[in-house]
């Protein structure tokens, strides 16, 4: 009798745990300062509104494409919502791994009644993408390098100038952006960039340029690495996302400055993995509608210097939540920061990434 | 002369009774190990076999383009003629279905492993195939107009070459070769990496094994010859790092070895190294060797120690009493007896290091990574599981080969773990 009670009780507990699990929302993002800004602006307020929901943060966004493919292959998708860059969303959408959604149905209109699709404007890059922010990838450098004799880099191509600016650099362990920068510094004009890159010779030209600094490069794969290496003094300059650099400079007061020259703009947003069960989908939908409304998107900019993807959010961007400094000048879209810039060619990368990646990885290993 | 049968007490032939008893015994032991056997089969052998099978499996072309594969059966690329209209119609039909199911990009990625440009061709086809009317005439011309690659003989030859269910392609890739129209060839120089990485993995593993031996032998000797209380204390110093998480130890090496790290700071402070010429000891092969030697050192010390513990001191004493110098008595009497320990330690360290992945990934930069890092890359980033499986199979073969070689030279019977 007693044993039976125990079994019944534990079965009941398991069943309850099961129903509680249904309210878990697994959100995949990039970690570090970026996940923290999402936690402050979206997750905490959402959980306050929905006490029965627990949001689980998974920091796997830089492997999202691979992991979603693997999950799809094994038929066990464990993620509810994934934060990805524009080109990755394009790939996932093409491959049927991301769900196609109607943006006007999933997200709220702007406060003045402008439909969401118009409010998001250019940020709506494909049928699966729910835009969140505009960010850029750019360079940060240390201001206290003795060997530089008081000089400071002023333009992108100083990255390749190891005479004037000796020391280690950090670059991302992916071809994207590195190849564009290399070509620009090898004299290719902005409008010819992707035509040149579309040929094998163009890729070789870019790699040859990167060869000139290969011995001085430390390769990163997570956005938080460059700020850490800069703070440690392990590198003298390195590429990363502008929000990460902001956090090192403004929040941690490290002797680091930013180089906005040829920053590369990109969109980042949500995709919903295809094939989510119906009951999970409702919760995801509710979360999306909540997290992408005009006010929330503007709120995220209080914690990190990324521009909200909605036009209606931009006037609401105010001061940093803790430091109280205005965030406007630190946004990649601030006119002062937009002398030279590139917009990531999402379609080109979606089409060519497999090819170029293969060649780049071989080059890296040699 | 008929041999008289020996009977048991119950009157059965002894031989038969004995066999039955043995069989019962055998059954019992099989039943006893059955759970483990089943577990090993299900959780270990089967997944490995399944993974290794991927190194030759190639169903994706036939599954994605079934009609095209049939239409290409009678076509011979060596004639230099493009396939006929029927093949193009079949391709269009297959692509329409594939695009509907959104599986055409996967086929593109698969074929891209063999020939670059395929991925973008299929991605573009996904967008253009919708703009072509189904059943419209001259499908050949329409497809070629949408992308010139469909009018290229190489594209079709590739499709035909990979339309079989099995392929040697992954294994060829794993040894930097490729199959093209002229047969099997080595890849161009700037695309070769795997053979080079295999050699590097073996070289670095040998160096690591050797450094573990050089560092581990004196320590084991000391441990085996100190009074028990002191030896135990020292043993704790060996075991503590052994029990510490691998990641923690690797990260600690990062802090120690980096250019602004503890060791460089000390060297600069002592005036050995100039501040502007700090040593580069991490993110390269040096970093991998140092960190992995430290991490694998216990695997050398423990078997060496347990073997040395069993070497009786009387032999050395006897040698000394017969007039041998301390070196001779060590080299000719003690050392040969410790060889089984060296063998065990070396095999352990070498085989562990050849498959190491986390430490090289964190401290190896680009010049200190191993073949396993590429396997991990293909498993988790590029999702080229077939190539990862082929590389894994080759690694397994290399390890088995080394093992056999070792058995020939040292003899596996000489390996003692305690």
XYZ file of C-alpha atoms in Angstrom:
784
model
C 0.000 0.000 0.000
C 2.707 2.342 1.049
C 4.790 1.522 -2.009
C 1.810 2.194 -4.224
C 1.279 5.608 -2.680
C 4.878 6.442 -3.311
C 4.614 5.389 -6.939
C 1.398 7.360 -7.451
C 2.874 10.408 -5.804
C 6.004 10.331 -7.913
C 3.982 9.780 -11.073
C 1.901 12.801 -10.181
C 5.047 14.840 -9.572
C 6.444 13.830 -12.933
C 3.171 14.762 -14.631
C 3.172 18.134 -12.927
C 6.783 18.721 -13.818
C 5.833 17.849 -17.375
C 3.096 20.441 -17.528
C 5.404 23.009 -15.919
C 8.033 22.204 -18.559
C 5.538 23.126 -21.250
C 5.824 26.705 -20.014
C 9.558 26.800 -20.491
C 10.686 29.014 -23.307
C 14.136 28.192 -24.651
C 15.547 31.280 -26.291
C 18.839 31.071 -28.122
C 21.016 34.140 -28.329
C 24.585 35.409 -28.402
C 25.505 35.600 -24.710
C 27.498 38.270 -22.906
C 26.419 41.892 -22.898
C 23.930 41.217 -25.676
C 21.984 38.498 -23.856
C 22.061 40.677 -20.760
C 20.401 43.521 -22.659
C 17.683 41.154 -23.891
C 17.219 39.801 -20.415
C 16.734 43.310 -19.022
C 14.549 44.623 -21.797
C 12.436 41.567 -22.722
C 12.843 38.458 -20.593
C 12.422 39.938 -17.123
C 9.361 42.072 -17.974
C 7.809 39.146 -19.859
C 8.345 36.775 -16.968
C 6.908 39.394 -14.592
C 3.750 39.414 -16.731
C 3.667 35.627 -17.006
C 4.681 34.161 -13.645
C 4.252 30.599 -14.914
C 6.761 31.030 -17.737
C 10.451 30.425 -17.323
C 12.787 31.698 -20.016
C 15.881 29.600 -20.533
C 18.832 31.315 -22.180
C 20.937 29.265 -24.538
C 24.068 30.964 -25.863
C 24.457 29.043 -29.112
C 23.568 31.615 -31.726
C 26.951 31.470 -33.432
C 26.297 27.800 -34.213
C 22.578 28.194 -34.755
C 22.538 27.108 -38.407
C 24.548 23.968 -37.774
C 22.680 23.020 -34.642
C 19.271 23.557 -36.202
C 20.289 21.403 -39.158
C 21.439 18.719 -36.761
C 18.238 18.969 -34.706
C 16.199 18.738 -37.862
C 18.141 15.681 -38.962
C 17.512 13.918 -35.674
C 13.917 15.157 -35.559
C 14.280 16.681 -32.123
C 14.057 20.472 -32.127
C 14.537 21.705 -28.586
C 14.666 25.440 -29.231
C 11.663 27.773 -29.245
C 13.157 30.943 -30.601
C 16.531 31.750 -32.096
C 18.334 35.061 -32.423
C 20.326 35.083 -35.676
C 22.097 37.444 -38.056
C 20.485 38.332 -41.375
C 22.408 35.915 -43.662
C 21.883 33.010 -41.298
C 18.149 33.712 -41.257
C 18.212 33.649 -45.057
C 19.942 30.273 -45.088
C 17.594 28.801 -42.508
C 14.597 30.192 -44.359
C 15.796 28.751 -47.690
C 16.366 25.384 -46.082
C 12.945 25.245 -44.499
C 14.420 25.171 -41.006
C 12.844 28.483 -40.048
C 9.120 29.045 -40.098
C 7.615 31.526 -42.539
C 5.606 34.105 -40.643
C 3.332 37.047 -41.316
C 5.041 39.954 -39.648
C 1.847 42.025 -39.380
C 0.136 39.186 -37.594
C 3.010 38.305 -35.295
C 4.080 41.797 -34.264
C 2.183 44.852 -33.107
C 1.713 47.948 -35.229
C 3.532 51.140 -34.283
C 1.771 53.386 -31.730
C 0.632 55.720 -34.526
C -0.953 52.796 -36.346
C 1.728 52.210 -38.988
C 1.655 48.501 -39.879
C 4.619 46.544 -38.556
C 6.011 45.664 -41.992
C 6.280 49.345 -42.899
C 7.624 50.275 -39.503
C 10.404 47.691 -39.822
C 11.071 48.814 -43.379
C 14.412 47.670 -44.824
C 14.965 45.341 -41.911
C 12.374 42.931 -43.306
C 14.847 40.868 -45.297
C 12.956 37.610 -45.786
C 9.750 35.796 -44.913
C 11.102 34.158 -41.787
C 12.899 37.046 -40.123
C 11.514 39.101 -37.238
C 13.890 42.063 -37.053
C 15.202 43.260 -33.739
C 18.275 45.450 -34.066
C 20.693 47.025 -36.477
C 24.251 46.397 -35.383
C 27.623 46.793 -36.930
C 30.916 44.991 -36.847
C 33.855 47.283 -36.459
C 37.251 47.639 -34.852
C 38.386 48.622 -31.398
C 41.957 49.467 -30.492
C 43.942 50.115 -27.343
C 45.002 53.694 -26.770
C 48.055 52.928 -24.633
C 50.336 50.980 -26.968
C 53.878 52.214 -26.377
C 55.240 50.885 -29.691
C 52.891 53.117 -31.657
C 54.778 56.253 -30.527
C 51.605 58.207 -29.870
C 49.967 57.378 -33.187
C 46.452 56.005 -33.318
C 44.727 54.182 -36.144
C 42.326 56.454 -37.977
C 41.085 54.249 -40.774
C 40.281 50.633 -41.456
C 43.405 49.917 -43.509
C 45.630 50.676 -40.519
C 44.722 47.138 -39.491
C 47.035 45.945 -42.252
C 49.794 48.389 -41.353
C 51.985 46.368 -39.024
C 54.885 48.814 -39.467
C 53.161 51.748 -37.818
C 50.879 49.685 -35.619
C 52.702 46.530 -34.520
C 50.947 44.035 -32.262
C 48.397 41.261 -32.406
C 45.000 41.754 -34.011
C 41.829 39.758 -33.481
C 39.677 38.804 -36.451
C 36.637 36.584 -36.682
C 37.275 32.957 -37.635
C 34.861 33.300 -40.561
C 35.355 34.755 -44.022
C 32.417 37.157 -43.771
C 33.509 40.802 -43.374
C 37.222 39.880 -43.284
C 37.238 39.329 -47.033
C 35.379 42.560 -47.724
C 37.741 44.554 -45.539
C 40.777 42.944 -47.134
C 39.556 43.815 -50.623
C 38.730 47.402 -49.681
C 42.236 47.814 -48.316
C 43.591 46.213 -51.463
C 42.036 49.013 -53.488
C 38.742 47.507 -54.617
C 35.913 50.028 -54.846
C 32.830 49.548 -52.689
C 30.482 49.079 -55.654
C 32.709 46.366 -57.222
C 33.209 44.471 -53.992
C 30.810 41.569 -54.445
C 31.507 41.252 -58.167
C 35.171 40.751 -57.372
C 34.369 38.354 -54.536
C 32.156 36.287 -56.814
C 35.212 35.081 -58.710
C 37.744 32.612 -57.273
C 40.501 35.148 -58.071
C 38.709 37.733 -55.943
C 38.685 35.405 -52.961
C 42.382 34.661 -53.527
C 43.113 38.386 -53.717
C 41.402 38.930 -50.379
C 43.229 36.015 -48.782
C 46.553 37.274 -50.152
C 45.896 40.576 -48.434
C 45.027 38.792 -45.197
C 48.229 36.755 -45.594
C 50.205 39.930 -44.909
C 48.958 39.955 -41.318
C 48.180 36.265 -40.790
C 51.022 35.807 -38.302
C 49.695 38.659 -36.196
C 46.110 37.472 -35.972
C 44.318 35.770 -33.118
C 41.071 34.296 -34.460
C 37.891 34.655 -32.438
C 34.610 32.820 -32.725
C 32.516 34.411 -29.972
C 31.812 38.150 -29.917
C 32.901 38.447 -26.309
C 36.477 37.353 -27.051
C 37.778 40.547 -28.639
C 36.702 42.807 -25.731
C 38.340 40.355 -23.333
C 41.573 40.222 -25.351
C 41.609 44.007 -25.628
C 41.100 44.405 -21.900
C 43.894 41.886 -21.193
C 46.234 43.723 -23.534
C 46.678 40.500 -25.517
C 45.776 42.298 -28.726
C 46.173 45.907 -29.785
C 43.175 45.968 -32.094
C 40.386 43.671 -33.122
C 37.031 43.373 -34.810
C 33.819 42.718 -32.971
C 30.252 43.965 -32.654
C 29.952 47.620 -31.809
C 27.819 46.957 -28.710
C 30.544 44.799 -27.186
C 33.089 47.558 -27.700
C 30.701 50.057 -26.156
C 30.477 47.864 -23.099
C 34.286 47.657 -22.772
C 34.741 51.383 -23.269
C 31.793 52.953 -21.455
C 30.919 50.361 -18.836
C 34.331 48.948 -18.013
C 36.395 52.069 -18.678
C 39.174 50.262 -20.500
C 41.696 52.294 -22.536
C 39.987 51.338 -25.768
C 38.619 53.419 -28.638
C 36.459 52.588 -31.604
C 37.159 52.853 -35.281
C 33.934 53.403 -37.176
C 35.613 53.445 -40.606
C 34.021 50.811 -42.894
C 31.775 49.425 -40.210
C 29.620 46.632 -41.623
C 25.902 46.931 -40.929
C 23.847 43.889 -40.329
C 20.410 43.043 -39.028
C 19.817 40.723 -36.186
C 16.478 39.260 -35.285
C 14.403 36.252 -34.347
C 13.527 33.170 -36.305
C 11.117 30.488 -35.140
C 12.330 26.931 -35.780
C 10.037 25.104 -38.185
C 7.870 22.370 -36.752
C 7.294 23.725 -33.245
C 4.342 22.056 -31.504
C 1.144 24.121 -31.525
C 1.067 24.827 -27.797
C 4.653 26.109 -27.801
C 3.883 28.260 -30.788
C 1.221 30.252 -28.945
C 3.640 31.166 -26.204
C 6.376 32.034 -28.706
C 3.941 34.242 -30.558
C 2.961 36.018 -27.390
C 6.591 36.565 -26.512
C 7.464 37.891 -29.983
C 4.556 40.301 -29.969
C 5.674 41.533 -26.550
C 9.412 41.727 -27.236
C 9.223 43.505 -30.585
C 6.811 46.295 -29.766
C 8.006 49.853 -30.169
C 8.745 50.485 -26.507
C 10.594 47.212 -25.795
C 12.885 47.589 -28.790
C 13.747 51.081 -27.631
C 14.294 49.713 -24.124
C 16.980 47.328 -25.309
C 19.017 50.320 -26.457
C 19.242 51.411 -22.826
C 21.542 48.489 -22.180
C 23.562 48.100 -25.333
C 24.409 50.375 -28.231
C 22.483 48.661 -30.994
C 19.878 50.525 -33.015
C 16.284 49.288 -32.766
C 15.048 47.889 -36.076
C 11.706 49.771 -35.905
C 11.528 53.318 -37.150
C 9.025 54.185 -34.426
C 11.461 53.030 -31.697
C 14.291 55.285 -32.742
C 12.972 58.557 -31.245
C 12.459 56.733 -27.947
C 16.142 55.803 -27.594
C 17.327 57.644 -24.525
C 20.085 57.320 -21.997
C 21.985 54.303 -20.771
C 20.060 52.643 -17.935
C 22.902 52.804 -15.407
C 25.496 55.231 -16.730
C 22.925 57.846 -17.755
C 24.908 58.823 -20.848
C 22.933 59.444 -24.070
C 23.070 56.380 -26.306
C 22.531 58.236 -29.588
C 26.203 58.987 -30.403
C 27.137 55.353 -29.787
C 24.654 53.964 -32.275
C 26.120 52.662 -35.538
C 23.453 54.613 -37.412
C 24.531 57.960 -35.953
C 25.527 60.157 -38.950
C 28.915 60.916 -37.354
C 29.770 57.220 -37.439
C 28.706 56.675 -41.013
C 31.538 58.154 -43.079
C 32.431 54.914 -44.822
C 30.247 51.900 -44.262
C 29.117 48.666 -45.820
C 25.804 46.912 -45.632
C 26.207 43.177 -45.335
C 25.119 41.627 -48.629
C 22.794 39.047 -47.181
C 21.784 37.364 -50.418
C 25.372 37.083 -51.656
C 26.537 35.486 -48.441
C 23.595 33.105 -48.282
C 24.504 31.915 -51.786
C 28.283 31.825 -51.508
C 29.017 31.084 -47.880
C 29.581 27.336 -48.398
C 32.175 27.903 -51.133
C 34.041 30.710 -49.528
C 33.966 29.126 -46.085
C 35.645 25.993 -47.447
C 38.451 27.937 -49.055
C 38.841 30.191 -46.012
C 39.092 27.262 -43.609
C 41.733 25.612 -45.796
C 43.678 28.867 -45.902
C 43.399 29.193 -42.144
C 44.723 25.701 -41.501
C 47.728 26.024 -43.803
C 38.784 -52.162 -30.402
C 35.831 -50.188 -29.140
C 36.767 -47.749 -26.464
C 34.878 -48.292 -23.293
C 32.660 -45.378 -22.446
C 33.151 -43.775 -19.071
C 29.821 -43.181 -17.396
C 28.804 -40.850 -14.619
C 26.972 -41.944 -11.553
C 23.609 -41.324 -13.245
C 24.761 -43.525 -16.074
C 25.231 -40.801 -18.694
C 28.373 -40.589 -20.763
C 30.918 -38.453 -18.921
C 31.853 -36.443 -21.974
C 28.272 -35.404 -22.531
C 27.701 -34.508 -18.897
C 30.857 -32.474 -18.855
C 29.855 -30.625 -21.989
C 26.452 -29.873 -20.545
C 27.946 -28.557 -17.326
C 30.334 -26.368 -19.274
C 27.558 -25.090 -21.459
C 25.489 -24.203 -18.408
C 28.486 -22.397 -17.002
C 28.995 -20.525 -20.246
C 25.330 -19.553 -20.451
C 25.462 -18.250 -16.921
C 28.472 -16.086 -17.656
C 26.895 -14.811 -20.860
C 23.734 -13.923 -18.942
C 25.853 -12.129 -16.377
C 27.585 -9.964 -18.934
C 24.489 -9.631 -21.139
C 23.393 -6.256 -19.736
C 26.837 -4.791 -20.296
C 27.119 -6.376 -23.717
C 23.735 -4.990 -24.749
C 24.655 -1.597 -23.359
C 27.957 -1.503 -25.212
C 26.289 -2.627 -28.428
C 23.440 -0.139 -28.233
C 25.214 2.842 -26.772
C 28.687 2.446 -28.229
C 29.134 0.103 -31.170
C 25.900 0.912 -33.008
C 26.304 4.726 -33.008
C 29.928 4.393 -34.081
C 29.002 2.003 -36.859
C 26.196 4.311 -37.948
C 28.517 7.296 -37.937
C 31.224 5.431 -39.860
C 28.640 4.338 -42.401
C 28.034 7.982 -43.223
C 31.550 8.150 -44.669
C 30.363 6.244 -47.753
C 26.618 6.934 -47.763
C 25.346 9.151 -50.549
C 21.580 8.779 -50.839
C 20.879 12.475 -51.095
C 21.271 12.850 -54.888
C 19.065 9.880 -55.693
C 16.531 10.916 -53.061
C 16.327 14.559 -54.092
C 16.504 14.145 -57.867
C 15.060 10.656 -58.475
C 13.821 11.258 -62.016
C 16.976 13.028 -63.104
C 19.105 10.138 -61.892
C 17.008 7.762 -63.996
C 17.140 10.090 -66.997
C 20.939 10.285 -66.764
C 21.465 6.533 -66.694
C 22.128 6.195 -70.418
C 23.939 9.486 -70.806
C 27.713 9.385 -71.208
C 29.583 12.577 -70.277
C 32.649 11.553 -72.284
C 30.766 12.188 -75.541
C 30.989 15.897 -74.749
C 27.280 16.320 -75.446
C 24.866 17.804 -72.929
C 22.048 15.518 -71.764
C 18.875 15.625 -73.842
C 15.656 17.525 -73.235
C 14.179 14.651 -71.197
C 16.891 15.020 -68.579
C 16.179 18.748 -68.265
C 12.456 18.122 -67.892
C 13.202 15.515 -65.220
C 15.499 17.987 -63.466
C 12.816 20.673 -63.569
C 10.231 18.286 -62.109
C 12.596 17.095 -59.395
C 13.630 20.628 -58.514
C 10.009 21.770 -58.270
C 9.288 19.050 -55.742
C 12.557 19.678 -53.899
C 11.941 23.417 -53.672
C 8.444 22.727 -52.376
C 9.956 20.541 -49.666
C 12.863 22.970 -49.237
C 15.468 20.235 -49.548
C 17.195 21.557 -52.679
C 19.692 23.629 -50.668
C 20.832 20.541 -48.816
C 21.642 18.821 -52.064
C 23.501 21.977 -53.117
C 25.562 21.895 -49.931
C 26.295 18.208 -50.460
C 27.476 18.662 -54.047
C 29.442 21.711 -53.018
C 31.800 19.430 -51.095
C 32.811 17.996 -54.466
C 32.692 21.082 -56.652
C 32.484 24.677 -55.527
C 29.662 26.726 -56.941
C 27.089 23.966 -56.552
C 25.603 25.384 -53.381
C 24.866 28.747 -54.944
C 23.614 27.055 -58.128
C 20.966 25.110 -56.248
C 20.044 28.035 -54.029
C 19.492 30.189 -57.102
C 17.604 27.371 -58.788
C 15.248 27.416 -55.822
C 14.339 30.975 -56.664
C 14.236 30.701 -60.474
C 12.453 27.400 -60.856
C 9.200 29.018 -59.759
C 9.406 31.494 -62.619
C 9.428 28.742 -65.256
C 6.016 27.488 -66.390
C 5.546 23.761 -65.799
C 5.240 21.797 -69.012
C 6.554 24.674 -71.133
C 8.533 23.697 -74.251
C 12.313 23.771 -74.537
C 12.996 23.313 -70.834
C 16.688 22.878 -71.664
C 17.037 26.396 -73.006
C 14.955 27.908 -70.205
C 17.052 26.298 -67.477
C 20.295 27.311 -69.196
C 18.967 30.850 -69.479
C 18.226 30.904 -65.765
C 21.795 29.857 -64.965
C 24.578 29.141 -67.455
C 25.878 26.400 -65.165
C 23.044 24.129 -66.381
C 24.583 24.334 -69.834
C 27.930 23.250 -68.428
C 28.981 19.670 -69.001
C 30.812 19.533 -65.657
C 27.615 20.193 -63.710
C 25.878 17.229 -65.319
C 28.928 15.002 -65.118
C 29.061 15.750 -61.392
C 25.378 14.880 -60.969
C 25.918 11.606 -62.767
C 29.098 10.793 -60.854
C 27.346 11.220 -57.517
C 24.025 9.643 -58.401
C 24.987 6.322 -56.809
C 23.942 5.413 -53.285
C 27.519 5.000 -52.108
C 30.531 7.166 -52.739
C 34.265 7.133 -52.147
C 34.097 10.963 -52.267
C 34.366 11.588 -48.551
C 37.390 9.353 -48.160
C 39.043 10.985 -51.153
C 38.357 14.379 -49.599
C 39.812 13.184 -46.323
C 43.143 12.497 -48.031
C 43.038 15.719 -50.076
C 42.058 13.983 -53.297
C 39.017 14.397 -55.512
C 37.207 12.524 -58.196
C 36.729 14.440 -61.415
C 36.158 13.712 -65.049
C 39.690 12.337 -65.496
C 39.522 10.027 -62.504
C 41.050 10.464 -59.078
C 43.485 13.319 -58.576
C 45.128 15.171 -55.736
C 43.574 18.538 -54.979
C 45.388 21.757 -55.874
C 48.055 22.703 -53.343
C 46.150 25.545 -51.768
C 43.203 23.297 -50.898
C 45.137 20.470 -49.282
C 44.909 20.334 -45.516
C 44.008 16.930 -44.156
C 47.173 14.915 -44.842
C 49.119 17.813 -43.453
C 46.921 17.873 -40.352
C 47.266 14.116 -39.861
C 51.054 14.426 -39.961
C 50.960 17.387 -37.595
C 48.699 15.510 -35.193
C 51.087 12.546 -35.152
C 54.180 14.726 -34.756
C 52.754 16.823 -31.935
C 51.392 13.718 -30.203
C 54.845 12.123 -30.354
C 56.441 15.256 -28.946
C 53.844 15.402 -26.164
C 54.351 11.721 -25.343
C 58.100 12.211 -25.250
C 57.898 15.293 -23.014
C 55.529 13.454 -20.684
C 58.064 10.637 -20.455
C 61.003 12.937 -19.807
C 59.108 14.816 -17.111
C 57.233 11.840 -15.711
C 60.038 9.319 -15.331
C 62.055 11.119 -12.622
C 58.897 12.001 -10.720
C 57.694 8.400 -10.775
C 61.129 7.247 -9.703
C 61.084 9.673 -6.818
C 57.568 8.641 -5.828
C 58.486 4.967 -5.884
C 61.584 5.393 -3.764
C 60.536 7.914 -1.124
C 59.213 6.729 2.236
C 55.471 6.097 1.972
C 54.370 9.173 3.889
C 56.304 11.596 1.693
C 55.386 9.676 -1.438
C 51.706 9.955 -0.602
C 52.019 13.689 -0.146
C 53.713 14.010 -3.531
C 51.143 11.699 -5.039
C 48.423 14.130 -3.992
C 50.250 16.801 -5.974
C 50.097 14.556 -9.029
C 46.471 13.593 -8.497
C 45.072 17.037 -7.695
C 45.565 18.391 -11.212
C 44.383 15.012 -12.509
C 41.072 15.548 -10.725
C 40.767 19.170 -11.749
C 38.541 19.938 -14.683
C 40.229 19.908 -18.049
C 38.748 23.283 -18.941
C 39.999 24.881 -15.761
C 43.519 23.638 -16.384
C 43.478 24.764 -19.992
C 42.187 28.204 -19.049
C 44.863 28.435 -16.385
C 47.489 27.837 -19.057
C 45.975 30.636 -21.079
C 46.426 33.007 -18.162
C 49.973 31.798 -17.585
C 51.216 31.706 -21.145
C 49.667 34.711 -22.852
C 51.850 37.615 -23.842
C 50.641 39.766 -20.974
C 50.486 36.661 -18.808
C 52.180 35.576 -15.606
C 55.195 33.858 -17.174
C 55.982 36.670 -19.571
C 55.557 39.208 -16.753
C 58.025 37.250 -14.636
C 60.541 37.001 -17.475
C 60.295 40.731 -18.139
C 60.580 41.516 -14.442
C 63.686 39.333 -14.168
C 65.163 41.076 -17.188
C 65.440 37.874 -19.229
C 63.069 39.113 -21.914
C 62.661 42.609 -23.254
C 59.216 44.122 -22.699
C 58.706 44.696 -26.402
C 59.738 41.134 -27.296
C 57.502 39.106 -25.068
C 57.465 35.413 -25.922
C 54.586 34.060 -27.968
C 53.770 30.828 -26.183
C 50.084 30.443 -26.840
C 47.746 30.245 -29.822
C 50.350 28.133 -31.590
C 51.880 24.660 -31.455
C 54.027 25.584 -28.433
C 50.899 26.307 -26.423
C 49.384 22.980 -27.397
C 52.519 21.056 -26.431
C 52.905 22.758 -23.064
C 49.264 22.529 -22.028
C 48.740 18.999 -23.231
C 51.956 17.730 -21.663
C 50.731 19.040 -18.341
C 47.245 17.643 -18.793
C 48.405 14.188 -19.831
C 51.329 13.906 -17.410
C 49.364 11.936 -14.767
C 48.574 9.303 -17.392
C 52.326 8.758 -17.721
C 53.203 8.992 -14.026
C 50.560 6.635 -12.664
C 51.412 3.510 -14.727
C 55.148 4.221 -14.413
C 54.817 4.552 -10.653
C 52.841 1.363 -10.249
C 55.398 -0.580 -12.265
C 58.380 0.937 -10.489
C 56.742 0.125 -7.158
C 57.000 -3.570 -8.023
C 60.685 -3.495 -9.015
C 62.567 -5.089 -6.184
C 65.456 -2.942 -4.897
C 67.538 -6.053 -4.335
C 68.516 -6.260 -8.012
C 70.047 -2.822 -8.019
C 71.713 -3.526 -4.689
C 73.102 -6.767 -6.112
C 74.443 -4.930 -9.146
C 76.062 -2.295 -6.944
C 77.633 -4.960 -4.715
C 79.119 -6.568 -7.805
C 80.844 -3.291 -8.637
C 78.482 -1.533 -11.031
C 78.449 2.277 -10.950
C 75.184 3.930 -10.057
C 74.605 4.749 -13.730
C 75.283 1.204 -14.930
C 73.110 -0.314 -12.246
C 70.310 2.035 -13.204
C 70.656 1.708 -16.955
C 71.316 -2.040 -17.180
C 69.329 -3.327 -14.237
C 66.629 -0.868 -13.216
C 65.621 0.747 -16.498
C 64.836 -2.469 -18.416
C 62.493 -3.484 -15.622
C 60.640 -0.171 -15.884
C 60.089 -0.497 -19.649
C 56.600 -2.060 -19.284
C 55.576 1.067 -17.370
C 57.010 3.308 -20.069
C 55.113 1.277 -22.633
C 51.832 1.584 -20.795
C 52.279 5.291 -20.156
C 53.379 6.046 -23.693
C 50.489 4.146 -25.262
C 48.000 5.863 -22.975
C 49.369 9.352 -23.543
C 49.860 8.921 -27.262
C 46.420 7.521 -27.968
C 44.742 10.089 -25.731
C 46.589 12.979 -27.315
C 46.016 11.876 -30.905
C 42.286 12.320 -30.368
C 42.514 15.449 -28.229
C 40.322 18.322 -29.160
C 39.418 20.799 -26.418
C 42.908 21.874 -25.424
C 44.235 22.455 -28.975
C 41.029 24.332 -29.767
C 41.566 26.713 -26.860
C 45.329 27.222 -26.940
C 46.384 26.012 -30.383
C 45.500 29.021 -32.541
C 45.795 27.902 -36.139
C 49.198 26.201 -36.075
C 48.540 24.025 -33.043
C 45.234 22.402 -33.921
C 44.772 18.691 -34.475
C 42.822 16.632 -36.955
C 40.139 16.160 -34.288
C 39.500 19.901 -34.380
C 38.648 19.571 -38.052
C 36.408 16.610 -37.279
C 34.650 18.687 -34.644
C 34.374 21.554 -37.110
C 32.733 19.327 -39.681
C 30.415 17.804 -37.102
C 29.254 21.020 -35.498
C 29.833 23.868 -37.950
C 30.024 22.841 -41.576
C 27.753 19.843 -40.942
C 29.729 17.777 -43.438
C 29.154 14.638 -41.400
C 30.281 12.368 -44.197
C 33.725 13.955 -44.286
C 33.881 13.986 -40.483
C 33.062 10.271 -40.501
C 35.728 9.577 -43.129
C 38.331 11.538 -41.154
C 37.249 9.732 -37.990
C 37.608 6.364 -39.685
C 41.088 7.266 -40.897
C 42.041 8.400 -37.407
C 40.804 5.087 -36.037
C 42.864 3.220 -38.623
C 45.959 5.259 -37.751
C 45.511 4.497 -34.056
C 45.051 0.774 -34.755
C 48.105 0.802 -36.995
C 50.183 2.498 -34.294
C 48.913 -0.057 -31.836
C 49.993 -2.969 -34.025
C 53.340 -1.308 -34.649
C 53.750 -0.856 -30.937
C 52.850 -4.465 -30.322
C 55.561 -5.522 -32.787
C 58.237 -3.321 -31.214
C 57.497 -3.362 -27.483
C 54.987 -6.169 -27.266
C 51.597 -5.499 -25.780
C 52.224 -8.215 -23.151
C 54.910 -5.991 -21.734
C 52.432 -3.255 -20.961
C 51.534 -3.171 -17.320
C 49.089 -0.816 -15.738
C 49.945 -1.930 -12.218
